[in-house]
Amino acid sequence: MQDHHSLLLQSFCSKINLHHFLFQAWLLWREGRALELIDDISFVESQVFRCIHVGLLCVQKLSEDRPTMQSVVVMLSNEGVKLPQPKEPGYFMERSCTEMDISTSEGKFQTHNGLTMSELEAR
């Protein structure tokens, strides 16, 4: 990855919640629309698609399904390597559209969540 691409990715990722991005990536992947994750800029479609594919392999729910870093390097550097289909990401909870407001047209990802925290004390 070139330095300016890394900087763009870091800038983008700092503006959205990673879980929301993962949710959106998984839904678009399942619908065959993974390339909608990126802006309409000049890119090599097969390379971007492969990066998304490998990224989804790296966040699969079960750790034994995730590739090793050595495998990731091989997958990204050799387009001849066949990639397995990714399984559901960890921490992924599918919600209906009424529970989650996602707008890809404006690039904004929003959720409305409630959080309850419990603190346990020993007797």
mmCIF file of C-alpha atoms in Angstrom:
data_model
loop_
_atom_site.group_PDB
_atom_site.id
_atom_site.type_symbol
_atom_site.label_atom_id
_atom_site.label_comp_id
_atom_site.label_asym_id
_atom_site.label_seq_id
_atom_site.Cartn_x
_atom_site.Cartn_y
_atom_site.Cartn_z
ATOM 1 C CA MET A 1 0.000 0.000 0.000
ATOM 2 C CA GLN A 2 1.396 3.373 -0.937
ATOM 3 C CA ASP A 3 1.829 6.036 1.753
ATOM 4 C CA HIS A 4 -0.908 8.313 0.413
ATOM 5 C CA HIS A 5 -3.378 5.396 0.292
ATOM 6 C CA SER A 6 -2.518 4.533 3.893
ATOM 7 C CA LEU A 7 -3.083 8.142 4.926
ATOM 8 C CA LEU A 8 -6.464 8.251 3.165
ATOM 9 C CA LEU A 9 -7.506 5.005 4.831
ATOM 10 C CA GLN A 10 -6.455 6.239 8.284
ATOM 11 C CA SER A 11 -8.268 9.525 7.739
ATOM 12 C CA PHE A 12 -11.425 7.728 6.620
ATOM 13 C CA CYS A 13 -11.339 5.160 9.412
ATOM 14 C CA SER A 14 -10.909 7.788 12.104
ATOM 15 C CA LYS A 15 -14.220 9.363 11.065
ATOM 16 C CA ILE A 16 -16.392 6.275 11.355
ATOM 17 C CA ASN A 17 -16.868 3.561 13.892
ATOM 18 C CA LEU A 18 -15.034 0.418 12.798
ATOM 19 C CA HIS A 19 -17.955 -1.822 13.812
ATOM 20 C CA HIS A 20 -20.316 0.161 11.603
ATOM 21 C CA PHE A 21 -17.866 -0.109 8.725
ATOM 22 C CA LEU A 22 -17.574 -3.865 9.258
ATOM 23 C CA PHE A 23 -21.372 -4.169 9.338
ATOM 24 C CA GLN A 24 -21.655 -2.255 6.074
ATOM 25 C CA ALA A 25 -18.807 -4.209 4.447
ATOM 26 C CA TRP A 26 -20.385 -7.553 5.334
ATOM 27 C CA LEU A 27 -23.841 -6.567 4.073
ATOM 28 C CA LEU A 28 -22.480 -5.202 0.799
ATOM 29 C CA TRP A 29 -20.289 -8.304 0.362
ATOM 30 C CA ARG A 30 -23.271 -10.622 0.775
ATOM 31 C CA GLU A 31 -25.208 -8.585 -1.783
ATOM 32 C CA GLY A 32 -22.313 -8.671 -4.275
ATOM 33 C CA ARG A 33 -21.802 -4.911 -3.996
ATOM 34 C CA ALA A 34 -18.510 -4.751 -2.051
ATOM 35 C CA LEU A 35 -16.996 -2.121 -4.340
ATOM 36 C CA GLU A 36 -19.583 0.376 -3.064
ATOM 37 C CA LEU A 37 -17.386 0.663 0.037
ATOM 38 C CA ILE A 38 -14.992 2.953 -1.797
ATOM 39 C CA ASP A 39 -15.332 6.297 -3.533
ATOM 40 C CA ASP A 40 -15.474 6.561 -7.306
ATOM 41 C CA ILE A 41 -11.781 7.253 -7.769
ATOM 42 C CA SER A 42 -9.236 5.667 -10.043
ATOM 43 C CA PHE A 43 -8.473 2.150 -8.816
ATOM 44 C CA VAL A 44 -7.855 -1.354 -10.048
ATOM 45 C CA GLU A 45 -11.154 -3.096 -9.309
ATOM 46 C CA SER A 46 -9.686 -6.581 -8.883
ATOM 47 C CA GLN A 47 -7.119 -5.327 -6.345
ATOM 48 C CA VAL A 48 -9.685 -3.452 -4.276
ATOM 49 C CA PHE A 49 -12.080 -6.397 -4.345
ATOM 50 C CA ARG A 50 -9.264 -8.721 -3.226
ATOM 51 C CA CYS A 51 -8.318 -6.393 -0.334
ATOM 52 C CA ILE A 52 -11.937 -6.313 0.857
ATOM 53 C CA HIS A 53 -12.135 -10.100 0.522
ATOM 54 C CA VAL A 54 -8.939 -10.653 2.555
ATOM 55 C CA GLY A 55 -10.084 -8.088 5.125
ATOM 56 C CA LEU A 56 -13.329 -9.986 5.661
ATOM 57 C CA LEU A 57 -11.368 -13.231 6.033
ATOM 58 C CA CYS A 58 -9.330 -11.568 8.806
ATOM 59 C CA VAL A 59 -12.379 -10.635 10.903
ATOM 60 C CA GLN A 60 -14.276 -13.943 10.777
ATOM 61 C CA LYS A 61 -16.032 -14.918 13.987
ATOM 62 C CA LEU A 62 -13.994 -18.062 14.682
ATOM 63 C CA SER A 63 -10.272 -17.503 15.094
ATOM 64 C CA GLU A 64 -9.448 -20.826 13.447
ATOM 65 C CA ASP A 65 -11.157 -19.562 10.265
ATOM 66 C CA ARG A 66 -8.949 -16.455 10.114
ATOM 67 C CA PRO A 67 -5.796 -16.533 7.973
ATOM 68 C CA THR A 68 -2.337 -16.146 9.494
ATOM 69 C CA MET A 69 -0.383 -12.986 8.715
ATOM 70 C CA GLN A 70 1.876 -15.042 6.469
ATOM 71 C CA SER A 71 -1.210 -16.213 4.541
ATOM 72 C CA VAL A 72 -2.491 -12.640 4.288
ATOM 73 C CA VAL A 73 0.787 -11.514 2.726
ATOM 74 C CA VAL A 74 0.620 -14.376 0.207
ATOM 75 C CA MET A 75 -3.047 -13.640 -0.591
ATOM 76 C CA LEU A 76 -2.394 -9.951 -1.194
ATOM 77 C CA SER A 77 0.806 -10.380 -3.184
ATOM 78 C CA ASN A 78 -0.321 -13.222 -5.450
ATOM 79 C CA GLU A 79 -3.591 -12.819 -7.335
ATOM 80 C CA GLY A 80 -3.325 -16.451 -8.449
ATOM 81 C CA VAL A 81 -4.089 -17.704 -4.935
ATOM 82 C CA LYS A 82 -7.744 -18.730 -4.683
ATOM 83 C CA LEU A 83 -9.454 -17.196 -1.657
ATOM 84 C CA PRO A 84 -12.064 -19.022 0.427
ATOM 85 C CA GLN A 85 -15.450 -17.382 0.907
ATOM 86 C CA PRO A 86 -15.489 -15.327 4.114
ATOM 87 C CA LYS A 87 -17.788 -16.357 6.917
ATOM 88 C CA GLU A 88 -19.726 -14.034 9.180
ATOM 89 C CA PRO A 89 -17.517 -11.526 11.029
ATOM 90 C CA GLY A 90 -17.140 -11.654 14.789
ATOM 91 C CA TYR A 91 -19.350 -9.280 16.776
ATOM 92 C CA PHE A 92 -21.742 -9.092 13.822
ATOM 93 C CA MET A 93 -25.384 -8.780 14.715
ATOM 94 C CA GLU A 94 -27.727 -8.332 11.798
ATOM 95 C CA ARG A 95 -30.368 -5.748 12.486
ATOM 96 C CA SER A 96 -33.331 -4.593 10.556
ATOM 97 C CA CYS A 97 -33.198 -1.287 8.724
ATOM 98 C CA THR A 98 -35.470 0.242 11.341
ATOM 99 C CA GLU A 99 -32.936 -0.481 14.070
ATOM 100 C CA MET A 100 -29.911 0.740 12.146
ATOM 101 C CA ASP A 101 -29.753 3.873 10.013
ATOM 102 C CA ILE A 102 -27.081 3.398 7.365
ATOM 103 C CA SER A 103 -26.603 5.825 4.527
ATOM 104 C CA THR A 104 -23.993 4.884 1.943
ATOM 105 C CA SER A 105 -24.887 7.748 -0.365
ATOM 106 C CA GLU A 106 -23.510 10.286 2.093
ATOM 107 C CA GLY A 107 -20.840 8.032 3.551
ATOM 108 C CA LYS A 108 -22.301 8.282 7.059
ATOM 109 C CA PHE A 109 -22.783 5.282 9.279
ATOM 110 C CA GLN A 110 -24.990 5.712 12.313
ATOM 111 C CA THR A 111 -26.518 3.413 14.866
ATOM 112 C CA HIS A 112 -28.685 3.999 17.868
ATOM 113 C CA ASN A 113 -27.604 1.632 20.606
ATOM 114 C CA GLY A 114 -28.384 1.346 24.275
ATOM 115 C CA LEU A 115 -25.647 0.179 26.600
ATOM 116 C CA THR A 116 -25.967 -1.333 30.040
ATOM 117 C CA MET A 117 -22.877 -1.916 32.139
ATOM 118 C CA SER A 118 -22.792 -4.031 35.277
ATOM 119 C CA GLU A 119 -20.022 -4.008 37.812
ATOM 120 C CA LEU A 120 -19.582 -7.209 39.778
ATOM 121 C CA GLU A 121 -18.346 -7.150 43.354
ATOM 122 C CA ALA A 122 -17.107 -10.119 45.362
ATOM 123 C CA ARG A 123 -18.986 -11.029 48.535
#
